[in-house]
Amino acid sequence: MTILVTGGTGYIGSHTAVELIQKGYEVIIADNLCNSSESVLDKIAEITGTKPKFYLVDLTDKEATRKIFEENKIDAVIHFAGLKAVGESCLKPLMYYYNNIASSVVLAEVMAEYGCKKIIFSSSATVYGEPETVPITEDFPIFTTNPYGTTKLMIERIYTDLAKSDSEWNVTLLRYFNPIGAHSSGLIGENPNGIPNNLMPYIVKVALGELYQLSVFGNDYDTHDGTGVRDYIHVTDLALGHIAAIEKLTDPGVHIFNLGTGTGYSVLDIVKAFEKANDIKVPYVITARRPGDVPILLADPSKAERELGWKTKLGLEDMCRSSWNFAKKTLNK
Ligand code: NAD
Ligand code: WQD
């Protein structure tokens, strides 16, 4: 089976490409490299022994996207490509709406032209906005608090409407919680440009000595230690969730799943776990809450376990150790 992985040189896409190749799938990657590097292809080759075929393509470009389908017989698409920074999306909403939505529409149009009607889309827990209770099940109301989140919600709707209009489409919407960690080889991982917005990449930069200290955004939430609680999921477990979706969801229609662990950790839990797993200090200071943050986000992942036979295996220690292993091996050069 040949799988097109859009955004496949990015963080989650590259880990998924590795798992797919190791399970015997043929992988083709399409990416415009706006937030990743072509060198990731060599890393994938180093891990798996196979360098995936690569198209340097902006998916908003229909002709260029068509070429991929013209030259290959694609059985299914895993659509990771997109811009993902919440703060930037508030400053540049049009860039986010255009890039994320236009690319998703163009991709589906071209897929339909070539009779490829199976897509797995990277959605996000951000579509649950500020839920009133946790854990969150897939039938919770969806609404968003920032343009990035709105692009995810809109693409979910667009693909759902597409599946309603044509009963041959098989659409899977995977709502990721907080992916962290890196491949066990230390060759691929998360490598954001500039000062990171997310917790784990920030901790890593502090541990590397590139940033002075972590700001912990608020310790007056109603949580066990006052700091924000999230459902962190190892990126390798997340990657395997996509393979379960490819293999188990053979019926057309719309399939929606949370991908998380169901266990919550606070910011200070993560700092302490990182220090313990890696025997390194992470200096931090408590600062004001970050606007838009909620106290607790936690998945109920039981639907994915029931219907996909998928369950996370890797715990917090693995997440912390692998993030640091990648940083030392690959970032600290
Ligand atoms: P990433 O930035 O590492 O990967 C996304 C890739 O898409 C990048 O390589 C980028 O160059 C590419 N891209 C962007 N726009 C493109 C376009 N128009 N044409 C072709 N390529 C394009 O991000 P990631 O963390 O791997 O996230 C992958 C997907 O998962 C994204 O859609 C993101 O919104 C979603 N997601 C991520 C998280 C997270 O915390 N990392 C959580 C929930 C959902
Ligand atoms: C986690 C916790 C912060 C940085 C974001 C997106 C979401 C999804 C995943 C894409 C929170 C605290 C953070 C720091 C801190 N992405 N924190 N100091 O906000 O849960 O989710 O990434 O879809 O849409 O919003 O993740 O890693 O930014 O924050 O104290 O320097 O760490 O307040 O409690 P978040 P995060």
CSV table of C-alpha atoms and ligand atoms in Angstrom, one decimal, residues 7 9-13 30-36 57-60 80-84 99 103 122-124 148 152 176-177 179, ligand 1:
chain,number,residue,atom,x,y,z
A,7,GLY,CA,4.0,17.4,6.1
A,9,THR,CA,9.4,16.1,7.1
A,10,GLY,CA,7.7,17.7,10.1
A,11,TYR,CA,7.7,16.5,13.7
A,12,ILE,CA,4.7,14.1,13.8
A,13,GLY,CA,4.8,13.3,10.1
A,30,ALA,CA,5.1,16.0,0.2
A,31,ASP,CA,6.2,19.1,2.1
A,32,ASN,CA,7.0,22.8,1.3
A,33,LEU,CA,9.7,22.8,4.0
A,34,CYS,CA,8.3,26.0,5.6
A,35,ASN,CA,8.8,24.4,9.0
A,36,SER,CA,11.1,21.5,8.4
A,57,VAL,CA,5.3,20.9,-3.0
A,58,ASP,CA,3.1,23.6,-1.5
A,59,LEU,CA,-0.3,21.9,-1.3
A,60,THR,CA,-2.1,25.1,-2.1
A,80,PHE,CA,-0.2,16.5,8.5
A,81,ALA,CA,0.8,19.6,6.5
A,82,GLY,CA,-0.2,22.9,8.1
A,83,LEU,CA,0.8,25.8,10.2
A,84,LYS,CA,0.4,25.2,13.9
A,99,ASN,CA,-2.5,27.9,4.1
A,103,SER,CA,-4.2,23.2,1.1
A,122,SER,CA,-4.4,15.8,11.9
A,123,SER,CA,-6.9,17.6,14.0
A,124,SER,CA,-6.3,18.7,17.5
A,148,TYR,CA,-5.3,28.1,14.3
A,152,LYS,CA,-8.8,22.7,12.3
A,176,TYR,CA,-4.2,14.9,19.1
A,177,PHE,CA,-3.7,16.1,22.7
A,179,PRO,CA,2.5,15.3,21.6
B,1,NAD,P1,5.3,20.5,11.9
B,1,NAD,O1,5.3,22.0,11.6
B,1,NAD,O2,6.5,19.9,12.4
B,1,NAD,O3,4.9,19.8,10.5
B,1,NAD,C1,4.0,20.3,9.6
B,1,NAD,C2,4.7,20.2,8.2
B,1,NAD,O4,3.8,20.8,7.2
B,1,NAD,C3,6.0,21.1,8.1
B,1,NAD,O5,7.0,20.2,7.7
B,1,NAD,C4,5.7,22.2,7.1
B,1,NAD,O6,6.8,22.5,6.4
B,1,NAD,C5,4.6,21.5,6.3
B,1,NAD,N1,3.6,22.5,5.6
B,1,NAD,C6,2.9,23.5,6.2
B,1,NAD,N2,2.2,24.1,5.2
B,1,NAD,C7,2.3,23.4,4.1
B,1,NAD,C8,1.8,23.5,2.8
B,1,NAD,N3,1.0,24.5,2.4
B,1,NAD,N4,2.3,22.7,1.8
B,1,NAD,C9,3.1,21.7,2.1
B,1,NAD,N5,3.7,21.5,3.3
B,1,NAD,C10,3.3,22.4,4.3
B,1,NAD,O7,4.1,20.2,12.8
B,1,NAD,P2,3.7,18.9,13.6
B,1,NAD,O8,3.8,19.2,15.1
B,1,NAD,O9,4.4,17.7,13.0
B,1,NAD,O10,2.1,18.9,13.3
B,1,NAD,C11,1.6,18.1,12.3
B,1,NAD,C12,0.1,18.3,12.2
B,1,NAD,O11,-0.5,18.0,13.4
B,1,NAD,C13,-0.3,19.8,12.0
B,1,NAD,O12,-1.4,19.8,11.1
B,1,NAD,C14,-0.7,20.3,13.3
B,1,NAD,O13,-1.6,21.3,13.3
B,1,NAD,C15,-1.3,19.0,13.9
B,1,NAD,N6,-1.2,19.0,15.4
B,1,NAD,C16,0.0,19.2,16.0
B,1,NAD,C17,0.0,19.2,17.4
B,1,NAD,C18,1.4,19.5,18.1
B,1,NAD,O14,1.3,19.8,19.3
B,1,NAD,N7,2.5,19.3,17.5
B,1,NAD,C19,-1.1,19.0,18.2
B,1,NAD,C20,-2.3,18.8,17.5
B,1,NAD,C21,-2.4,18.8,16.1
